[in-house]
């Protein structure tokens, strides 16, 4: 299945030295600075159970190339630690119309369809005072009996668990300008 009008998405499992383990959920979206990965940090990651709500804190937009990264971000660099591409694929906004990241400021929720290797079907993001809430919408893909982050912990690219990546997989050194992955 491929989605019409699709853009890419990626979820990186990030074992960060400072922030601890979390999932970086990133949707490709046009911004005023061109196409970026609009990003949210989710402590426990996404769930396929429509009864589970996960707090998703919006973080900085990332350049498209970071969606392809897995490996080690050097100690001292922003986002230092290890990361894997936990899931990737394409997605489509269902409603309301969101054509640019700035449209996110005008909405209180949006529905979108994911076509990843692990995450599939319709999801909802709801804006709250504390941040966004990500939750699965009930459909043919939703499932209360699987715990997808525990049942499917490996990279969809290398098959590695996050603690198994090495510098050979990818490496972001400490630099004085630019940034790593938050
Ligand atoms: Mn992160």
Coordinates of C-alpha atoms in Angstrom, one line a residue, residues 54 68 83 136 152 162:
X54 CA 0.9 9.2 24.9
X68 CA 18.1 8.4 7.8
X83 CA 19.6 6.0 18.1
X136 CA -4.3 5.3 17.8
X152 CA 9.1 -5.0 18.0
X162 CA 19.2 0.6 20.1

